Tab-separated table of C-alpha atoms and ligand atoms in Angstrom:
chain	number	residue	atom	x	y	z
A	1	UNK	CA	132.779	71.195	87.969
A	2	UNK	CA	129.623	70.880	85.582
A	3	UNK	CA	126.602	73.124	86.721
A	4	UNK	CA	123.676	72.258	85.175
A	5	UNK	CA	121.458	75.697	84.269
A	6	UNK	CA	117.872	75.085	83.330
A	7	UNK	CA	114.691	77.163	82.778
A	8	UNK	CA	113.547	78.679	85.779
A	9	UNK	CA	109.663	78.420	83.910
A	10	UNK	CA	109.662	74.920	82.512
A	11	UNK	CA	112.400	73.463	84.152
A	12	UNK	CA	114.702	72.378	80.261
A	13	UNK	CA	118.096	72.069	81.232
A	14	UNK	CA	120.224	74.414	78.856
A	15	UNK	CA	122.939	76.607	78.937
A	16	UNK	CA	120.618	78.427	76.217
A	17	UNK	CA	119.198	80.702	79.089
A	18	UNK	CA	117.748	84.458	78.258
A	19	UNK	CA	117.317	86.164	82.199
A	20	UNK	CA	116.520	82.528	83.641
A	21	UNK	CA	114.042	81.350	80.552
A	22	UNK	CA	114.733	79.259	78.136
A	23	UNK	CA	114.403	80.561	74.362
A	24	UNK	CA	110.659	79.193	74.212
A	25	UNK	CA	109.334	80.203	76.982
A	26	UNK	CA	111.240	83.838	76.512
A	27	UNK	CA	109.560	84.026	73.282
A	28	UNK	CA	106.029	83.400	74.741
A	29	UNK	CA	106.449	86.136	77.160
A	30	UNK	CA	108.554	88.460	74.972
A	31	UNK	CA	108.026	90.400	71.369
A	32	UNK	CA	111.527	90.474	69.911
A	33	UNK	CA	111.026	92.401	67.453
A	34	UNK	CA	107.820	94.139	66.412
A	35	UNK	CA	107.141	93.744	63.085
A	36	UNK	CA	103.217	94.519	61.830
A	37	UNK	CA	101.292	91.360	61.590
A	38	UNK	CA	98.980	93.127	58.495
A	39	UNK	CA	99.798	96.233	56.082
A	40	UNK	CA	98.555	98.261	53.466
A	41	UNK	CA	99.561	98.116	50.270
A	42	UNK	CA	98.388	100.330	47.060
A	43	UNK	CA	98.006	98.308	44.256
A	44	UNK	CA	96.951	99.477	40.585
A	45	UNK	CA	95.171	96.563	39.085
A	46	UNK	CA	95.560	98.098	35.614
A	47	UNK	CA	98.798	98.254	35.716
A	48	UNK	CA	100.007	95.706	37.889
A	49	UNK	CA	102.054	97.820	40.269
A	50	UNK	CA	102.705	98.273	44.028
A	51	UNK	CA	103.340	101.776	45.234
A	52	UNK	CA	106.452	101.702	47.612
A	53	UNK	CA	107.204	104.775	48.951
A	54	UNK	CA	106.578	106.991	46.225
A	55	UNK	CA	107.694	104.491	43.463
A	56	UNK	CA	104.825	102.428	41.570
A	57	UNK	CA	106.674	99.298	40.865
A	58	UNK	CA	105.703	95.776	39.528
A	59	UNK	CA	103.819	93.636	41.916
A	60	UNK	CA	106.317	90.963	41.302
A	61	UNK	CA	107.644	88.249	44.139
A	62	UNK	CA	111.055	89.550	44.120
A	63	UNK	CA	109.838	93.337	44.580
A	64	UNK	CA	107.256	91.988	47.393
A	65	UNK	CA	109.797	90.066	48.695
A	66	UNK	CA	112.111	93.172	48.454
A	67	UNK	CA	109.228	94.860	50.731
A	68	UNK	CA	108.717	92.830	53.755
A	69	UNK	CA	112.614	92.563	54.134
A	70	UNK	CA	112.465	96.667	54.299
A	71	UNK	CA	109.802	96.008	56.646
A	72	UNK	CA	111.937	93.853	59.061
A	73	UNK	CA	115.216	95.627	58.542
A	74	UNK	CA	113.712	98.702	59.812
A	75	UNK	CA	111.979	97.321	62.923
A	76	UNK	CA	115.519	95.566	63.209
A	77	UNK	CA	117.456	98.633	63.456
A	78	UNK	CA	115.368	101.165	65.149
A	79	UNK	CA	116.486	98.247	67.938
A	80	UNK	CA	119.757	98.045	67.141
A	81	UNK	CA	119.070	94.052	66.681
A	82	UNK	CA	120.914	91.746	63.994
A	83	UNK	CA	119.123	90.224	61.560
A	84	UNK	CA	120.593	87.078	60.404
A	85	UNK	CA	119.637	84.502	57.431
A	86	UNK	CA	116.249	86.236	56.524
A	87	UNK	CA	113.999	84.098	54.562
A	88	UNK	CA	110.811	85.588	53.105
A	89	UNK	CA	107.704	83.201	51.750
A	90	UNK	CA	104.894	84.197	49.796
A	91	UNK	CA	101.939	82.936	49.426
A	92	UNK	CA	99.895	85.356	46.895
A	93	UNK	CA	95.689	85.856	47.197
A	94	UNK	CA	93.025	87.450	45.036
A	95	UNK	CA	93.198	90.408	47.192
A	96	UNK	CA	95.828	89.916	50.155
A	97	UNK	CA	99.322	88.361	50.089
A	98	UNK	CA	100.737	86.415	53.133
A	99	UNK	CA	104.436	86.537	54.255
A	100	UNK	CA	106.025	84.262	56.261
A	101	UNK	CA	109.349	85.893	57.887
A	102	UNK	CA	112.061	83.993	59.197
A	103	UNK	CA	115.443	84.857	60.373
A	104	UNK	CA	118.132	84.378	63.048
A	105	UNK	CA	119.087	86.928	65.986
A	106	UNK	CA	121.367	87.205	68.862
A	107	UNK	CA	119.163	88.232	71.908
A	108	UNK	CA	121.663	88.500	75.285
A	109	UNK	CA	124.299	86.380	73.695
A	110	UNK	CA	121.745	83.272	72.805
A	111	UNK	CA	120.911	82.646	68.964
A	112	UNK	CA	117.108	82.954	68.933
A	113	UNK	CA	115.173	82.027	65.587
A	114	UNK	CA	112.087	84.305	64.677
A	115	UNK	CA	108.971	83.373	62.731
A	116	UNK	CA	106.757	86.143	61.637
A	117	UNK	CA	103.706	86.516	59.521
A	118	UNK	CA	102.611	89.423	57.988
A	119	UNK	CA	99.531	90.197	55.703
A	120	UNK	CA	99.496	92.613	53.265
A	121	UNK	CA	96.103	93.829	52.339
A	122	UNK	CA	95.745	95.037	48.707
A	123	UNK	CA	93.774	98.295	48.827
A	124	UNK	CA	92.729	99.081	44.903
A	125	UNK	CA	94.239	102.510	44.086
A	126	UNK	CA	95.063	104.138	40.784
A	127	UNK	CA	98.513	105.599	40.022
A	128	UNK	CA	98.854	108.995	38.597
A	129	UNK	CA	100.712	107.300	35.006
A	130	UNK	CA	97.635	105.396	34.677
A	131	UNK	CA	95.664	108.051	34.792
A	132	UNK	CA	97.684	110.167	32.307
A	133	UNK	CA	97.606	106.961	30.006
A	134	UNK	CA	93.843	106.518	30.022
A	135	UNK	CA	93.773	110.378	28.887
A	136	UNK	CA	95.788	110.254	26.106
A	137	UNK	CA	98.590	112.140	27.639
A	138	UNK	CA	101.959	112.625	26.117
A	139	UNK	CA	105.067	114.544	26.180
A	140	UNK	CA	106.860	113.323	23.190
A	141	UNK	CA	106.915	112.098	19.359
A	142	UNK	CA	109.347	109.881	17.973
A	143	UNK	CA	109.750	110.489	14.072
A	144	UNK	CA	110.844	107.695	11.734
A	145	UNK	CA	111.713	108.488	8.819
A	146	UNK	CA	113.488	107.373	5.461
A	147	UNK	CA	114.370	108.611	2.231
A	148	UNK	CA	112.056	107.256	-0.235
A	149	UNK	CA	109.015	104.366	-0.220
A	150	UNK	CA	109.816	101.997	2.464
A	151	UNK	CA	108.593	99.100	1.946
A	152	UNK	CA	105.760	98.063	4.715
A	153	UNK	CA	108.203	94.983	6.086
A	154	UNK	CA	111.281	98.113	6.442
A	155	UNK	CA	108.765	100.142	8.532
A	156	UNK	CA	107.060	97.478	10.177
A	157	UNK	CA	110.495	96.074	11.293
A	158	UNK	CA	111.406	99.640	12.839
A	159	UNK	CA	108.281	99.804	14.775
A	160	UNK	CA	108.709	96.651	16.291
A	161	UNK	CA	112.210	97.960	17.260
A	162	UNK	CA	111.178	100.955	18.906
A	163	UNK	CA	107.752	99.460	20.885
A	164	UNK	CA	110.338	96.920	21.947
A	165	UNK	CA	112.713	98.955	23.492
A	166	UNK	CA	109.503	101.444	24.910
A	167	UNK	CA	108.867	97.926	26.634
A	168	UNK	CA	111.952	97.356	28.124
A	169	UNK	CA	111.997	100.912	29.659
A	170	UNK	CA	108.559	100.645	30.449
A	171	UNK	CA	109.994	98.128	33.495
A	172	UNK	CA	111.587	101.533	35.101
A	173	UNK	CA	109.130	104.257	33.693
A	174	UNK	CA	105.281	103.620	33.600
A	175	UNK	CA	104.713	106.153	31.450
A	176	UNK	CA	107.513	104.599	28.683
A	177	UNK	CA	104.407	104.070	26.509
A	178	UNK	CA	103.659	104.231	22.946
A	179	UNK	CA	99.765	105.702	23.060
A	180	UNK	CA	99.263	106.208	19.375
A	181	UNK	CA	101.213	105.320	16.022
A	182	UNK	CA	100.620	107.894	13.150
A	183	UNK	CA	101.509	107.133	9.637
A	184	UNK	CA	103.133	110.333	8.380
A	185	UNK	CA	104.265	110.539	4.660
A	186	UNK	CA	107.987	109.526	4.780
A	187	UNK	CA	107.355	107.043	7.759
A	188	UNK	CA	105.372	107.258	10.794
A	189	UNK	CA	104.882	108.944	14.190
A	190	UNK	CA	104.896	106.944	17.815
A	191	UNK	CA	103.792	108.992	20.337
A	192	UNK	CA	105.001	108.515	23.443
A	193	UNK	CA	103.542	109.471	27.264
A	194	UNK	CA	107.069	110.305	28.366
A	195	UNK	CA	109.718	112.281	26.947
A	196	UNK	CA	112.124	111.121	28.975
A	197	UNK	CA	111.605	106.960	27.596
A	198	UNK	CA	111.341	109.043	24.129
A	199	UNK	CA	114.895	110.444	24.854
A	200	UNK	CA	116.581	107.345	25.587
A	201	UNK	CA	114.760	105.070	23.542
A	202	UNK	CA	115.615	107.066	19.997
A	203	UNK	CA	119.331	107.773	22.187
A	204	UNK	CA	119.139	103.459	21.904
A	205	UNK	CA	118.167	103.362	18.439
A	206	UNK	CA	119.940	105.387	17.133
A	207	UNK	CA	123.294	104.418	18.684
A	208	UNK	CA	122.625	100.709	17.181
A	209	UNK	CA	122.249	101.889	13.883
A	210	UNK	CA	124.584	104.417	13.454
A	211	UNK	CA	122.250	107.898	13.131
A	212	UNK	CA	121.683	110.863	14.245
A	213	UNK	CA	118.813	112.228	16.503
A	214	UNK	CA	117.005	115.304	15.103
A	215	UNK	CA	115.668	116.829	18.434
A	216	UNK	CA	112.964	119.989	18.584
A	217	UNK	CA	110.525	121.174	20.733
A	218	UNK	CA	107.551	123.298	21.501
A	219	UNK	CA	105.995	125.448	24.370
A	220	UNK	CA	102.677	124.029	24.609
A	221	UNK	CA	101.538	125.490	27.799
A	222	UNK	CA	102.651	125.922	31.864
A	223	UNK	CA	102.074	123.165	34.401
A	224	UNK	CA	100.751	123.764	38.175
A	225	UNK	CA	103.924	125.373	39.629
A	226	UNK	CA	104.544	127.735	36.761
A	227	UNK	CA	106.578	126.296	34.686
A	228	UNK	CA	106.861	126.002	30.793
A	229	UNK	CA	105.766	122.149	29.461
A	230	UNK	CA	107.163	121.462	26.404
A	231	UNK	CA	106.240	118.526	23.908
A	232	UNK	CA	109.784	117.119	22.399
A	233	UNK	CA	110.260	115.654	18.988
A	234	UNK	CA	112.860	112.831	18.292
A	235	UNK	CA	113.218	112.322	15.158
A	236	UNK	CA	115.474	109.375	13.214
A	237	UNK	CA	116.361	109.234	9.802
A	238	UNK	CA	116.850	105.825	8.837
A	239	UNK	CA	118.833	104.626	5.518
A	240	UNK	CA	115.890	102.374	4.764
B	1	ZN	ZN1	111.428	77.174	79.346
């Protein structure tokens, strides 16, 4: 025997039934999942990044994208829901960005599919590397040097070899900057905002081409909790 079930608000026949309703009119009544319609988000015009959490990263689609899925996932499992097929659209502003969410849950045993739109507002902010850029800050030199007259094409070549790779790391590290180039007698001086892109950068380098880093470094004051700073000097010795 066939019994026919239907909504006990519109009257649909459907076996589809949450407590007597049928998935429309149980998403009229009922918020699934809460998920904030609008949200902040810190963005540093200058250089183009979001802050999440307490990472500045590039305001690109696939790290926004990254975002509101972290923003549903969340809301998802403080409620213990599934979150199935999730689909994230963008549709980028001057100043705000809207997302259109969809996915796919299981609410009482019935596949329901959710639509939700958030807005995230873009509140102008500045992030602390952009301020140490604009002030000239730095925590490291990178030395090239070679034996004897390099031609202008030899040094121009290794320049563009280490601001490339400063560029590459520059994706992770904000402050993987050069902020000035010296010209030093036996070559030339890059000075770099962070030691740490210095480090690996010149670790790159010097790896491709078969040399050895020279590394020093100097006490050049304390920072807010006490502790030594040092400036660090890389320094590469190229066979022209
Ligand atoms: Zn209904």
């Amino acid at each position: 025997m066939h019994l026919d079930r239907f909504c006990v608000k519109c009257g649909k026949e459907t076996n589809e039934l949450i407590r007597g309703l049928c998935v429309q009119c149980h998403l009229e009544k009922n918020t699934i999942l809460d998920v904030p319609s609008k949200a902040m988000l810190d963005y540093d015009y200058r250089s183009g990044r979001i802050k999440v959490g307490r990472e500045w990263i590039e305001k690109s689609s696939e790290n926004i994208e990254g975002l509101v899925k972290g923003l549903v996932l969340k809301a998802a499992s403080q409620k213990r829901m599934n979150v199935d097929g999730l689909m994230v659209l963008l549709e980028p502003h001057d100043d705000n960005i809207n997302a259109a969410v969809s996915f796919g849950t299981e609410v009482e045993g019935v596949m329901v599919k959710l639509e939700k739109k958030i807005n995230l507002i873009l509140r102008k902010a500045v992030s602390d590397a952009t301020t140490k850029l604009s002030s000239n800050y730095f925590e490291a030199t990178i030395q090239a040097r070679f034996p004897e007259n390099p031609t202008q094409k030899q040094q121009r070549e290794r320049l563009e070899e280490i601001l490339s790779a400063l560029k590459a790391e520059k994706k992770r590290n904000e402050l993987a900057e050069a902020v000035a180039v010296k010209k030093s007698r036996k070559g030339f001086d890059v000075v770099v905002a962070s030691y740490k892109a210095a480090d690996k950068v010149t670790r790159l380098i010097a790896k491709r081409n078969r040399l050895k880093v020279i590394y020093s470094n100097s006490l050049f004051g304390i920072d807010d909790s006490g502790r030594n700073k040092y400036r660090h000097t890389y320094c590469l010795k190229f066979s022209n």
